[in-house]
Each structure stands twice: as C-alpha cells, then as structure tokens.
Amino acid sequence: MTTAKKTWSDRFEGSLHPAIVLFNASIGFDIELIEYDLNGSVAHAKMLGHTGIISPTEADQLVEGLETIRQEYRDGKFTPGIDQEDVHFAVERRLTELVGDVGKKLHTARSRNDQVGTDVRLYLRSEIDEIRDYLRDFQRVLVAIADNNVETLIPGYTHLQRAQPVSLAHHFLAYFQMAQRDWQRLGEIRARTNISPLGSGALAGTTFPIDRHYSANLLGFEGVYANSLDGVSDRDFAIEFLNAASLIMVHLSRLSEEMILWASQEFSFISLTDSCATGSSIMPQKKNPDVPELIRGKAGRVIGHLQGMLVLMKGLPLAYNKDLQEDKEALFDAVKTVKVSLEAMTVLLEEGIIFRQERLAEAVSEDFSNATDVADYLAAKGVPFREAYNLVGKVVKSSLAVGKLLKDLSLEEWKALHPAFETDIYDAIAPRQVVAARNSYGGTGFEQVRQAIASAKAELGQ
Ligand code: ARG
C-alpha cells in the first residue's frame, strides 16, 4: 500500500501511516452522502456569491463544477478511493481539478464540521420521508386485513392465556395505532432534524459576512442552529431518529412474534403461503416463518445502534470530536434495516399469510373465554360483580372437572347456581355476542371496530 498524499496544510511534513489512512478514512461509507454533500456545497457557493464573499461568476463556476461531479457520480465515473479520506475532501479536490483554482474558494467560511452536520441532516430528512411512506403502506395493508375481518373472531390473550375473544380486525388495528404513532413521531423528529448547522464553521462561527438563512432556505431547512458550538456537535436528532426506528422495529417484532406463534402447529391460526416461507434443508415437512423471524432478529440490530449512539455521545466535550464520524454507519444501517423490514412485513401481510377460519372459529368456542360474560350477565341483573365473579369461578371449576364448557350447562344447572339465569344466557356467552357486546369506545365490539376502520381510512385519505 502506498502512503497517502497529505490532505491538509503545510504544517504537516510527513505523511500518514498506511494503517492510519485506512483507519481514519470515512469515504468507504460516507460516499452515501454525496448527493447531499453536493446540495450543501451548491447552497454554500450560492450564499458566498449572494453575499459578495466571492463574485457571482465564481459562484456560478463552483455550482457548475459541483453539478458536473454529480453527473460523473451518477454515471459511475466518480469513484474516490481511500486516499481521499472522506466525501467532503473528495468532492473539493475533484472540483478544483474541474474548475481550477476557483474550486479552492468553495471552503471559504465553512468547515467540514458544519458541512458534515448539514449532510447528515439532509440525508436523514429525506430518509424520514421515505420511511413514513413505508409506514403508510404498512398501515394500508393492516386496514385492508381489518376491513375483511371485522367479524372474524380470534382468542384474545393476557399472559398468553386465553382471556376474551376479539375481532381479528381489532387485533390488527392495534398495530395500525402503533404505526400511526411511529408515523407521527417521525414527523416531529423531522422538524427537529430540519435545522441548518451550516455557517457554524469549525465551532465558533466565521469572520465572513455570511447569510446563514439564505443557504438554509435554499436547502429547505426550516431554521438555523442558534449556537455554533451546538450546531456542529449536536446529534440529538440522530438519537431521536434511532429511538423512533427502534420503536418501529419493536412494533414489527411483536407482530412478527405473533405471526410465528400463529403459524406454529400449536396455534395453527394462519398458514404461510409459498411466497413468504422457506423450507428446511433436511426436514421435508417444514415450512418456516423466516420473514417474521428475520424482522424480529433485525430489531436487535437497530436497538443496538440506538445504544451505540447514546454511548458515543455521552462523554463528548464541546464541540466537534472525531468520534462523531462513527454516527454514520449506525444511522445508515438503521435506516436500511427499518425500510427493508417494513417492506417485508407489508408483503408478508399482503400475500404471505392465510387465516385458517375454521381453526379460529374452533379456537374461540372451545374454552372459558366467555366466563367474564357470565359474570357481567349477573352483574347487569343487579348481582354485585365480585359475587358474580366468585360464582362463575365455581362453575368453571366444576365444569373443568367434568370436561364441560359453559355452553354445555343446562338451564337447571345455571339456575341452581343463581336464580337470575334465564335462557338468554346462551346468547350472552356465544362467542359472536361476547365480542359484539364489548361496545365501549375503543373496545372490540363490531360497531366500534367499524368506526375505527372508518377513522383509519380517513387518516390514510381513503
Ligand atoms: N469525516 C468526518 C466526519 O464524518 C468529517 C468531519 C471531519 N472534521 C474534522 N474536524 N476532522 O465526521
């Protein structure tokens, strides 16, 4: 390996050790920021021209050169190597090759510190918009499933024990709500990400008469950092994003866990279609839920990036420190992971699972998940709830002992338990009625669920 050409001032006489060139360089990953780096530089060059710090002709030359680099990059002709250290140096050097000495004026009144902060914010702003679109696709498929399954019943669980049956739509609408909060949260984080650090200089501002609002405006930022030290060293927005990304992954992971359980022979609530399941290399009978398993696994990665970034920041004195170069890979990986996971889950829900209606119907009628409804029945007739609850506990116990379900008890048996029982007890404990009756706001009653679907559709503009 050759030693690198030195990239900085004549203060340096020697050159970097080859291992340190490699160690120090970020070009291997920050090339991903190039479009944003070019946008930032174009805005900066225009601002320099606008304020008269350089001439309008010089500004035009810089912009033209930067756009040439953009084209070269898109054509696959600009592929800076490790000796360029980072994307910022690579662009500046190429610019000077293209436009001559005027290229050396681009970095007037700017530092790589406010430059990289600008790039990362522009990158994240755009990725947040994309992720919010992925969330909308995910929400659309959740609502479609809900719409088709208002009256499909499924056991509802607490402690993973059968609790009360619910509408399958209600179950999926719970995930709609989580995704809705994720979508909102990203919107709020976008607003705090969309602030310009450009013009903070290395840390203290600059001696030139720059116009920070001018460049911020050109870049679509909604404001500028009020403090230059904060401007170059703040990564709160990245941490907030990683937190939001982790929550998205946690939500996807919980849903994944349910898909995995439901596809198991023990539950058998869904079967997997061939488009989203894989086989085993040795066990011919296997059909594996790889997609939700991978999503569940990837959640760990994103949560890890959040921890990594918090630890990265916690000991940093003001202002810029090279540690901050470590923010990018975490961010890039989290962004990509969230996007592929949302996409995969959307596909899985769209065409990867089939509800086993007969199994679901069986599941909600073969247990004691209507016991609360017996207690509610008595309570509605004036029996204090706690007393009713104890009576039903007794009848559950005696029924279990003889292998009966509540629906199998005769009217005499009910009346022996309490004289208030009438024949309408059978309706009251039928699974469909058990679900329909929970018509409190936000409950699983069909009326509530239909209203919830209508609001969800309105939210999606459907
Ligand atoms: N590659 C650097 C990073 O990602 C750019 C900023 C370098 N600034 C500096 N003062 N060395 O953070």
GROMACS .gro file of C-alpha atoms and ligand atoms in nm:
model
  474
    1MET     CA    1   0.000   0.000   0.000
    2THR     CA    2   0.119   0.348  -0.079
    3THR     CA    3   0.117   0.624   0.176
    4ALA     CA    4  -0.146   0.885   0.113
    5LYS     CA    5  -0.089   1.231  -0.022
    6LYS     CA    6  -0.134   1.469   0.262
    7THR     CA    7  -0.471   1.640   0.263
    8TRP     CA    8  -0.411   1.933   0.490
    9SER     CA    9  -0.193   2.236   0.540
   10ASP     CA   10   0.180   2.275   0.501
   11ARG     CA   11   0.213   2.241   0.874
   12PHE     CA   12   0.238   1.869   0.804
   13GLU     CA   13   0.563   1.741   0.664
   14GLY     CA   14   0.527   1.369   0.694
   15SER     CA   15   0.252   1.151   0.562
   16LEU     CA   16   0.009   0.924   0.741
   17HIS     CA   17   0.094   0.567   0.818
   18PRO     CA   18  -0.099   0.347   0.571
   19ALA     CA   19  -0.285   0.172   0.851
   20ILE     CA   20  -0.393   0.509   0.987
   21VAL     CA   21  -0.505   0.624   0.642
   22LEU     CA   22  -0.742   0.330   0.638
   23PHE     CA   23  -0.842   0.375   0.998
   24ASN     CA   24  -0.917   0.744   0.961
   25ALA     CA   25  -1.099   0.734   0.630
   26SER     CA   26  -1.476   0.750   0.612
   27ILE     CA   27  -1.506   0.762   0.233
   28GLY     CA   28  -1.594   0.390   0.234
   29PHE     CA   29  -1.930   0.473   0.387
   30ASP     CA   30  -1.983   0.849   0.372
   31ILE     CA   31  -1.988   0.837  -0.009
   32GLU     CA   32  -2.353   0.759   0.059
   33LEU     CA   33  -2.391   1.127   0.150
   34ILE     CA   34  -2.254   1.258  -0.178
   35GLU     CA   35  -2.578   1.394  -0.323
   36TYR     CA   36  -2.647   1.580   0.000
   37ASP     CA   37  -2.289   1.699   0.019
   38LEU     CA   38  -2.323   1.841  -0.332
   39ASN     CA   39  -2.654   2.006  -0.244
   40GLY     CA   40  -2.499   2.160   0.065
   41SER     CA   41  -2.200   2.285  -0.131
   42VAL     CA   42  -2.417   2.430  -0.406
   43ALA     CA   43  -2.617   2.623  -0.146
   44HIS     CA   44  -2.299   2.737   0.026
   45ALA     CA   45  -2.145   2.854  -0.303
   46LYS     CA   46  -2.462   3.046  -0.392
   47MET     CA   47  -2.463   3.206  -0.049
   48LEU     CA   48  -2.097   3.311  -0.096
   49GLY     CA   49  -2.195   3.472  -0.427
   50HIS     CA   50  -2.509   3.630  -0.288
   51THR     CA   51  -2.323   3.795  -0.002
   52GLY     CA   52  -2.037   3.911  -0.223
   53ILE     CA   53  -1.781   3.699  -0.039
   54ILE     CA   54  -1.694   3.563  -0.384
   55SER     CA   55  -1.801   3.705  -0.721
   56PRO     CA   56  -2.124   3.587  -0.888
   57THR     CA   57  -1.916   3.441  -1.172
   58GLU     CA   58  -1.706   3.243  -0.929
   59ALA     CA   59  -2.020   3.116  -0.758
   60ASP     CA   60  -2.158   3.007  -1.095
   61GLN     CA   61  -1.835   2.824  -1.177
   62LEU     CA   62  -1.845   2.640  -0.846
   63VAL     CA   63  -2.207   2.538  -0.893
   64GLU     CA   64  -2.140   2.419  -1.246
   65GLY     CA   65  -1.841   2.214  -1.130
   66LEU     CA   66  -2.041   2.060  -0.847
   67GLU     CA   67  -2.317   1.963  -1.088
   68THR     CA   68  -2.057   1.804  -1.316
   69ILE     CA   69  -1.937   1.595  -1.024
   70ARG     CA   70  -2.297   1.492  -0.957
   71GLN     CA   71  -2.329   1.375  -1.316
   72GLU     CA   72  -1.995   1.194  -1.301
   73TYR     CA   73  -2.102   1.020  -0.982
   74ARG     CA   74  -2.435   0.916  -1.128
   75ASP     CA   75  -2.261   0.784  -1.438
   76GLY     CA   76  -2.032   0.577  -1.220
   77LYS     CA   77  -1.730   0.782  -1.322
   78PHE     CA   78  -1.655   0.942  -0.988
   79THR     CA   79  -1.529   0.674  -0.754
   80PRO     CA   80  -1.295   0.833  -0.500
   81GLY     CA   81  -1.059   0.595  -0.320
   82ILE     CA   82  -0.943   0.565   0.038
   83ASP     CA   83  -0.668   0.827  -0.010
   84GLN     CA   84  -0.945   1.090  -0.036
   85GLU     CA   85  -1.027   1.042   0.334
   86ASP     CA   86  -1.388   1.149   0.316
   87VAL     CA   87  -1.659   1.256   0.075
   88HIS     CA   88  -1.604   1.624   0.155
   89PHE     CA   89  -1.236   1.622   0.061
   90ALA     CA   90  -1.306   1.404  -0.239
   91VAL     CA   91  -1.558   1.649  -0.381
   92GLU     CA   92  -1.347   1.956  -0.310
   93ARG     CA   93  -1.044   1.802  -0.477
   94ARG     CA   94  -1.236   1.692  -0.783
   95LEU     CA   95  -1.394   2.037  -0.804
   96THR     CA   96  -1.054   2.200  -0.817
   97GLU     CA   97  -0.946   1.959  -1.090
   98LEU     CA   98  -1.256   2.054  -1.286
   99VAL     CA   99  -1.277   2.431  -1.240
  100GLY     CA  100  -0.923   2.521  -1.141
  101ASP     CA  101  -0.818   2.748  -0.856
  102VAL     CA  102  -1.164   2.891  -0.802
  103GLY     CA  103  -1.253   2.547  -0.664
  104LYS     CA  104  -1.032   2.628  -0.369
  105LYS     CA  105  -1.272   2.908  -0.274
  106LEU     CA  106  -1.563   2.673  -0.200
  107HIS     CA  107  -1.450   2.609   0.154
  108THR     CA  108  -1.441   2.980   0.245
  109ALA     CA  109  -1.640   3.041   0.564
  110ARG     CA  110  -1.710   2.672   0.610
  111SER     CA  111  -1.564   2.375   0.793
  112ARG     CA  112  -1.610   2.006   0.741
  113ASN     CA  113  -1.776   2.013   1.081
  114ASP     CA  114  -2.076   2.220   0.981
  115GLN     CA  115  -2.060   2.058   0.637
  116VAL     CA  116  -2.096   1.701   0.761
  117GLY     CA  117  -2.367   1.806   1.005
  118THR     CA  118  -2.556   1.958   0.714
  119ASP     CA  119  -2.515   1.645   0.502
  120VAL     CA  120  -2.635   1.408   0.772
  121ARG     CA  121  -2.942   1.621   0.840
  122LEU     CA  122  -3.032   1.643   0.471
  123TYR     CA  123  -2.984   1.268   0.437
  124LEU     CA  124  -3.196   1.187   0.739
  125ARG     CA  125  -3.471   1.430   0.644
  126SER     CA  126  -3.509   1.255   0.311
  127GLU     CA  127  -3.493   0.906   0.464
  128ILE     CA  128  -3.752   1.001   0.727
  129ASP     CA  129  -3.987   1.096   0.444
  130GLU     CA  130  -3.929   0.760   0.278
  131ILE     CA  131  -3.979   0.564   0.598
  132ARG     CA  132  -4.303   0.749   0.663
  133ASP     CA  133  -4.421   0.637   0.318
  134TYR     CA  134  -4.329   0.277   0.403
  135LEU     CA  135  -4.527   0.313   0.725
  136ARG     CA  136  -4.828   0.429   0.524
  137ASP     CA  137  -4.805   0.118   0.301
  138PHE     CA  138  -4.786  -0.098   0.611
  139GLN     CA  139  -5.087   0.081   0.760
  140ARG     CA  140  -5.285   0.034   0.439
  141VAL     CA  141  -5.241  -0.341   0.448
  142LEU     CA  142  -5.333  -0.352   0.818
  143VAL     CA  143  -5.656  -0.168   0.742
  144ALA     CA  144  -5.731  -0.396   0.446
  145ILE     CA  145  -5.698  -0.701   0.671
  146ALA     CA  146  -5.918  -0.534   0.931
  147ASP     CA  147  -6.178  -0.445   0.671
  148ASN     CA  148  -6.205  -0.808   0.561
  149ASN     CA  149  -6.218  -0.949   0.911
  150VAL     CA  150  -6.446  -0.742   1.130
  151GLU     CA  151  -6.647  -1.048   1.227
  152THR     CA  152  -6.364  -1.298   1.220
  153LEU     CA  153  -6.303  -1.390   1.582
  154ILE     CA  154  -5.975  -1.481   1.743
  155PRO     CA  155  -5.886  -1.562   2.102
  156GLY     CA  156  -5.754  -1.258   2.283
  157TYR     CA  157  -5.480  -1.322   2.537
  158THR     CA  158  -5.333  -1.183   2.852
  159HIS     CA  159  -5.026  -1.361   2.993
  160LEU     CA  160  -5.054  -1.567   2.672
  161GLN     CA  161  -5.354  -1.733   2.835
  162ARG     CA  162  -5.689  -1.725   2.661
  163ALA     CA  163  -5.869  -1.422   2.802
  164GLN     CA  164  -6.159  -1.295   2.591
  165PRO     CA  165  -6.225  -1.338   2.220
  166VAL     CA  166  -6.177  -1.034   1.999
  167SER     CA  167  -6.240  -0.930   1.643
  168LEU     CA  168  -5.941  -1.012   1.424
  169ALA     CA  169  -5.981  -0.660   1.282
  170HIS     CA  170  -5.940  -0.517   1.631
  171HIS     CA  171  -5.616  -0.707   1.670
  172PHE     CA  172  -5.468  -0.567   1.351
  173LEU     CA  173  -5.597  -0.218   1.423
  174ALA     CA  174  -5.388  -0.222   1.740
  175TYR     CA  175  -5.082  -0.237   1.512
  176PHE     CA  176  -5.233   0.036   1.297
  177GLN     CA  177  -5.231   0.262   1.604
  178MET     CA  178  -4.869   0.178   1.683
  179ALA     CA  179  -4.771   0.256   1.325
  180GLN     CA  180  -4.970   0.577   1.344
  181ARG     CA  181  -4.767   0.691   1.645
  182ASP     CA  182  -4.447   0.589   1.464
  183TRP     CA  183  -4.552   0.799   1.166
  184GLN     CA  184  -4.632   1.098   1.387
  185ARG     CA  185  -4.316   1.061   1.589
  186LEU     CA  186  -4.105   1.065   1.274
  187GLY     CA  187  -4.286   1.380   1.166
  188GLU     CA  188  -4.192   1.551   1.491
  189ILE     CA  189  -3.832   1.433   1.464
  190ARG     CA  190  -3.818   1.554   1.106
  191ALA     CA  191  -3.895   1.905   1.229
  192ARG     CA  192  -3.602   1.898   1.473
  193THR     CA  193  -3.375   1.740   1.211
  194ASN     CA  194  -3.459   2.009   0.962
  195ILE     CA  195  -3.244   2.284   1.116
  196SER     CA  196  -2.931   2.410   0.947
  197PRO     CA  197  -2.592   2.397   1.118
  198LEU     CA  198  -2.427   2.541   0.805
  199GLY     CA  199  -2.235   2.856   0.888
  200SER     CA  200  -2.141   2.734   1.236
  201GLY     CA  201  -1.791   2.700   1.092
  202ALA     CA  202  -1.549   2.475   1.275
  203LEU     CA  203  -1.712   2.564   1.607
  204ALA     CA  204  -1.725   2.940   1.665
  205GLY     CA  205  -1.884   3.089   1.354
  206THR     CA  206  -1.686   3.276   1.091
  207THR     CA  207  -1.525   3.613   1.025
  208PHE     CA  208  -1.702   3.641   0.687
  209PRO     CA  209  -2.035   3.822   0.644
  210ILE     CA  210  -2.226   3.505   0.563
  211ASP     CA  211  -2.605   3.472   0.543
  212ARG     CA  212  -2.700   3.152   0.716
  213HIS     CA  213  -3.069   3.195   0.647
  214TYR     CA  214  -3.000   3.225   0.276
  215SER     CA  215  -2.827   2.887   0.247
  216ALA     CA  216  -3.072   2.728   0.491
  217ASN     CA  217  -3.358   2.845   0.273
  218LEU     CA  218  -3.202   2.705  -0.041
  219LEU     CA  219  -3.169   2.369   0.130
  220GLY     CA  220  -3.527   2.367   0.257
  221PHE     CA  221  -3.425   2.391   0.623
  222GLU     CA  222  -3.686   2.542   0.849
  223GLY     CA  223  -3.443   2.723   1.073
  224VAL     CA  224  -3.078   2.760   1.169
  225TYR     CA  225  -2.896   2.649   1.483
  226ALA     CA  226  -2.882   2.942   1.721
  227ASN     CA  227  -2.547   2.837   1.869
  228SER     CA  228  -2.249   2.738   1.657
  229LEU     CA  229  -2.097   2.503   1.918
  230ASP     CA  230  -2.427   2.321   1.941
  231GLY     CA  231  -2.466   2.334   1.562
  232VAL     CA  232  -2.151   2.134   1.491
  233SER     CA  233  -2.174   1.888   1.776
  234ASP     CA  234  -2.543   1.813   1.819
  235ARG     CA  235  -2.657   1.464   1.721
  236ASP     CA  236  -2.978   1.464   1.926
  237PHE     CA  237  -3.180   1.438   1.607
  238ALA     CA  238  -2.994   1.119   1.513
  239ILE     CA  239  -3.055   0.969   1.856
  240GLU     CA  240  -3.421   1.064   1.838
  241PHE     CA  241  -3.440   0.903   1.497
  242LEU     CA  242  -3.273   0.583   1.623
  243ASN     CA  243  -3.519   0.579   1.909
  244ALA     CA  244  -3.811   0.610   1.668
  245ALA     CA  245  -3.653   0.348   1.443
  246SER     CA  246  -3.613   0.114   1.741
  247LEU     CA  247  -3.979   0.159   1.831
  248ILE     CA  248  -4.083   0.077   1.476
  249MET     CA  249  -3.872  -0.237   1.495
  250VAL     CA  250  -4.016  -0.325   1.836
  251HIS     CA  251  -4.366  -0.298   1.692
  252LEU     CA  252  -4.274  -0.505   1.389
  253SER     CA  253  -4.102  -0.756   1.613
  254ARG     CA  254  -4.409  -0.801   1.832
  255LEU     CA  255  -4.623  -0.857   1.524
  256SER     CA  256  -4.357  -1.096   1.392
  257GLU     CA  257  -4.365  -1.293   1.713
  258GLU     CA  258  -4.740  -1.334   1.675
  259MET     CA  259  -4.709  -1.446   1.314
  260ILE     CA  260  -4.450  -1.702   1.420
  261LEU     CA  261  -4.670  -1.831   1.701
  262TRP     CA  262  -4.982  -1.832   1.487
  263ALA     CA  263  -4.809  -2.031   1.214
  264SER     CA  264  -4.698  -2.296   1.463
  265GLN     CA  265  -4.883  -2.624   1.475
  266GLU     CA  266  -4.981  -2.545   1.831
  267PHE     CA  267  -5.179  -2.235   1.730
  268SER     CA  268  -5.245  -2.302   1.360
  269PHE     CA  269  -5.427  -1.971   1.320
  270ILE     CA  270  -5.253  -1.894   0.992
  271SER     CA  271  -5.077  -2.083   0.721
  272LEU     CA  272  -4.785  -1.940   0.527
  273THR     CA  273  -4.800  -1.912   0.150
  274ASP     CA  274  -4.511  -2.025  -0.063
  275SER     CA  275  -4.417  -1.667  -0.150
  276CYS     CA  276  -4.304  -1.584   0.203
  277ALA     CA  277  -4.196  -1.911   0.363
  278THR     CA  278  -3.892  -2.129   0.323
  279GLY     CA  279  -3.825  -2.496   0.364
  280SER     CA  280  -3.571  -2.690   0.560
  281SER     CA  281  -3.267  -2.849   0.400
  282ILE     CA  282  -3.328  -3.170   0.591
  283MET     CA  283  -3.686  -3.186   0.719
  284PRO     CA  284  -3.914  -3.209   0.416
  285GLN     CA  285  -4.231  -3.133   0.615
  286LYS     CA  286  -4.107  -2.791   0.733
  287LYS     CA  287  -4.238  -2.455   0.625
  288ASN     CA  288  -4.055  -2.187   0.816
  289PRO     CA  289  -4.160  -1.830   0.901
  290ASP     CA  290  -3.822  -1.682   0.805
  291VAL     CA  291  -3.962  -1.340   0.725
  292PRO     CA  292  -4.102  -1.256   1.069
  293GLU     CA  293  -3.806  -1.428   1.232
  294LEU     CA  294  -3.564  -1.208   1.041
  295ILE     CA  295  -3.759  -0.896   1.128
  296ARG     CA  296  -3.755  -0.996   1.494
  297GLY     CA  297  -3.381  -1.051   1.467
  298LYS     CA  298  -3.316  -0.723   1.290
  299ALA     CA  299  -3.493  -0.536   1.569
  300GLY     CA  300  -3.194  -0.619   1.786
  301ARG     CA  301  -2.959  -0.452   1.543
  302VAL     CA  302  -3.148  -0.126   1.536
  303ILE     CA  303  -3.190  -0.117   1.914
  304GLY     CA  304  -2.814  -0.177   1.932
  305HIS     CA  305  -2.749   0.125   1.711
  306LEU     CA  306  -2.954   0.341   1.946
  307GLN     CA  307  -2.746   0.226   2.243
  308GLY     CA  308  -2.428   0.275   2.042
  309MET     CA  309  -2.513   0.632   1.957
  310LEU     CA  310  -2.609   0.722   2.314
  311VAL     CA  311  -2.280   0.584   2.440
  312LEU     CA  312  -2.095   0.758   2.157
  313MET     CA  313  -2.231   1.096   2.269
  314LYS     CA  314  -2.229   1.073   2.645
  315GLY     CA  315  -1.869   1.171   2.709
  316LEU     CA  316  -1.811   1.419   2.428
  317PRO     CA  317  -1.692   1.764   2.530
  318LEU     CA  318  -1.789   2.051   2.301
  319ALA     CA  319  -1.762   2.084   2.013
  320TYR     CA  320  -1.676   1.854   1.721
  321ASN     CA  321  -1.481   1.539   1.802
  322LYS     CA  322  -1.380   1.277   1.552
  323ASP     CA  323  -1.589   1.026   1.745
  324LEU     CA  324  -1.879   1.182   1.559
  325GLN     CA  325  -1.763   1.016   1.239
  326GLU     CA  326  -1.898   0.698   1.398
  327ASP     CA  327  -2.256   0.825   1.378
  328LYS     CA  328  -2.296   0.742   1.011
  329GLU     CA  329  -2.274   0.366   0.981
  330ALA     CA  330  -2.520   0.324   1.266
  331LEU     CA  331  -2.761   0.565   1.108
  332PHE     CA  332  -2.729   0.423   0.757
  333ASP     CA  333  -2.775   0.068   0.878
  334ALA     CA  334  -3.076   0.158   1.093
  335VAL     CA  335  -3.239   0.340   0.801
  336LYS     CA  336  -3.188   0.047   0.566
  337THR     CA  337  -3.298  -0.209   0.821
  338VAL     CA  338  -3.619  -0.026   0.904
  339LYS     CA  339  -3.703   0.015   0.536
  340VAL     CA  340  -3.648  -0.349   0.438
  341SER     CA  341  -3.828  -0.470   0.748
  342LEU     CA  342  -4.134  -0.253   0.687
  343GLU     CA  343  -4.140  -0.364   0.327
  344ALA     CA  344  -4.105  -0.733   0.413
  345MET     CA  345  -4.377  -0.715   0.677
  346THR     CA  346  -4.609  -0.539   0.432
  347VAL     CA  347  -4.553  -0.813   0.174
  348LEU     CA  348  -4.597  -1.083   0.436
  349LEU     CA  349  -4.931  -0.943   0.544
  350GLU     CA  350  -5.040  -0.881   0.189
  351GLU     CA  351  -4.970  -1.221   0.045
  352GLY     CA  352  -4.774  -1.434   0.288
  353ILE     CA  353  -5.039  -1.545   0.534
  354ILE     CA  354  -5.380  -1.708   0.511
  355PHE     CA  355  -5.613  -1.708   0.810
  356ARG     CA  356  -5.743  -2.052   0.894
  357GLN     CA  357  -6.103  -1.955   0.951
  358GLU     CA  358  -6.219  -2.296   1.072
  359ARG     CA  359  -5.939  -2.313   1.327
  360LEU     CA  360  -6.011  -1.962   1.450
  361ALA     CA  361  -6.382  -2.040   1.489
  362GLU     CA  362  -6.296  -2.355   1.679
  363ALA     CA  363  -6.046  -2.174   1.897
  364VAL     CA  364  -6.294  -1.917   2.024
  365SER     CA  365  -6.558  -2.173   2.116
  366GLU     CA  366  -6.354  -2.436   2.293
  367ASP     CA  367  -6.255  -2.255   2.610
  368PHE     CA  368  -6.374  -2.048   2.903
  369SER     CA  369  -6.303  -1.710   2.749
  370ASN     CA  370  -6.673  -1.625   2.789
  371ALA     CA  371  -6.657  -1.655   3.169
  372THR     CA  372  -6.642  -1.278   3.219
  373ASP     CA  373  -6.963  -1.253   3.020
  374VAL     CA  374  -7.144  -1.480   3.264
  375ALA     CA  375  -7.031  -1.257   3.549
  376ASP     CA  376  -7.132  -0.946   3.351
  377TYR     CA  377  -7.472  -1.111   3.285
  378LEU     CA  378  -7.539  -1.147   3.656
  379ALA     CA  379  -7.397  -0.806   3.736
  380ALA     CA  380  -7.632  -0.650   3.480
  381LYS     CA  381  -7.916  -0.814   3.675
  382GLY     CA  382  -7.807  -0.648   3.996
  383VAL     CA  383  -7.576  -0.912   4.146
  384PRO     CA  384  -7.264  -0.732   4.275
  385PHE     CA  385  -6.982  -0.804   4.029
  386ARG     CA  386  -6.744  -0.958   4.282
  387GLU     CA  387  -7.010  -1.200   4.399
  388ALA     CA  388  -7.093  -1.292   4.039
  389TYR     CA  389  -6.723  -1.337   3.968
  390ASN     CA  390  -6.689  -1.585   4.254
  391LEU     CA  391  -6.995  -1.781   4.142
  392VAL     CA  392  -6.856  -1.813   3.791
  393GLY     CA  393  -6.520  -1.921   3.927
  394LYS     CA  394  -6.700  -2.204   4.099
  395VAL     CA  395  -6.887  -2.312   3.787
  396VAL     CA  396  -6.566  -2.300   3.578
  397LYS     CA  397  -6.401  -2.528   3.832
  398SER     CA  398  -6.687  -2.781   3.839
  399SER     CA  399  -6.721  -2.777   3.458
  400LEU     CA  400  -6.350  -2.836   3.412
  401ALA     CA  401  -6.375  -3.133   3.646
  402VAL     CA  402  -6.636  -3.300   3.424
  403GLY     CA  403  -6.492  -3.185   3.090
  404LYS     CA  404  -6.775  -2.946   3.005
  405LEU     CA  405  -6.774  -2.596   2.863
  406LEU     CA  406  -7.008  -2.321   2.987
  407LYS     CA  407  -7.225  -2.355   2.679
  408ASP     CA  408  -7.288  -2.723   2.774
  409LEU     CA  409  -7.458  -2.643   3.107
  410SER     CA  410  -7.834  -2.694   3.125
  411LEU     CA  411  -8.069  -2.415   3.236
  412GLU     CA  412  -8.128  -2.609   3.558
  413GLU     CA  413  -7.759  -2.610   3.630
  414TRP     CA  414  -7.743  -2.234   3.566
  415LYS     CA  415  -8.046  -2.172   3.787
  416ALA     CA  416  -7.903  -2.386   4.061
  417LEU     CA  417  -7.605  -2.153   4.058
  418HIS     CA  418  -7.821  -1.840   4.067
  419PRO     CA  419  -8.195  -1.792   4.007
  420ALA     CA  420  -8.134  -1.486   3.788
  421PHE     CA  421  -8.021  -1.701   3.495
  422GLU     CA  422  -8.267  -1.728   3.203
  423THR     CA  423  -8.240  -1.891   2.858
  424ASP     CA  424  -8.080  -1.576   2.717
  425ILE     CA  425  -7.760  -1.679   2.897
  426TYR     CA  426  -7.681  -1.898   2.595
  427ASP     CA  427  -7.687  -1.598   2.361
  428ALA     CA  428  -7.484  -1.394   2.604
  429ILE     CA  429  -7.199  -1.643   2.608
  430ALA     CA  430  -7.189  -1.724   2.235
  431PRO     CA  431  -6.850  -1.602   2.103
  432ARG     CA  432  -7.000  -1.366   1.848
  433GLN     CA  433  -7.214  -1.200   2.114
  434VAL     CA  434  -6.925  -1.192   2.360
  435VAL     CA  435  -6.731  -0.982   2.110
  436ALA     CA  436  -7.025  -0.772   1.986
  437ALA     CA  437  -7.120  -0.676   2.340
  438ARG     CA  438  -6.789  -0.501   2.410
  439ASN     CA  439  -6.911  -0.188   2.250
  440SER     CA  440  -6.737   0.061   2.478
  441TYR     CA  441  -6.528   0.321   2.295
  442GLY     CA  442  -6.206   0.159   2.175
  443GLY     CA  443  -6.340  -0.189   2.251
  444THR     CA  444  -6.368  -0.488   2.021
  445GLY     CA  445  -6.747  -0.464   1.962
  446PHE     CA  446  -6.819  -0.477   1.588
  447GLU     CA  447  -6.969  -0.129   1.586
  448GLN     CA  448  -6.660   0.013   1.749
  449VAL     CA  449  -6.435  -0.173   1.510
  450ARG     CA  450  -6.627  -0.046   1.207
  451GLN     CA  451  -6.588   0.308   1.336
  452ALA     CA  452  -6.219   0.250   1.400
  453ILE     CA  453  -6.175   0.127   1.042
  454ALA     CA  454  -6.354   0.434   0.912
  455SER     CA  455  -6.122   0.666   1.108
  456ALA     CA  456  -5.818   0.470   1.000
  457LYS     CA  457  -5.923   0.504   0.638
  458ALA     CA  458  -5.985   0.874   0.684
  459GLU     CA  459  -5.635   0.908   0.830
  460LEU     CA  460  -5.498   0.738   0.518
  461GLY     CA  461  -5.711   0.956   0.290
  462GLN     CA  462  -5.914   0.655   0.168
  463ARG     N1  463  -1.544   1.260   0.802
  463ARG     C1  464  -1.571   1.349   0.909
  463ARG     C2  465  -1.693   1.301   0.987
  463ARG     O1  466  -1.759   1.220   0.938
  463ARG     C3  467  -1.595   1.487   0.858
  463ARG     C4  468  -1.568   1.594   0.957
  463ARG     C5  469  -1.424   1.599   0.987
  463ARG     N2  470  -1.393   1.707   1.073
  463ARG     C6  471  -1.277   1.718   1.137
  463ARG     N3  472  -1.261   1.819   1.215
  463ARG     N4  473  -1.183   1.626   1.124
  463ARG     O2  474  -1.722   1.345   1.098
   0.00000   0.00000   0.00000
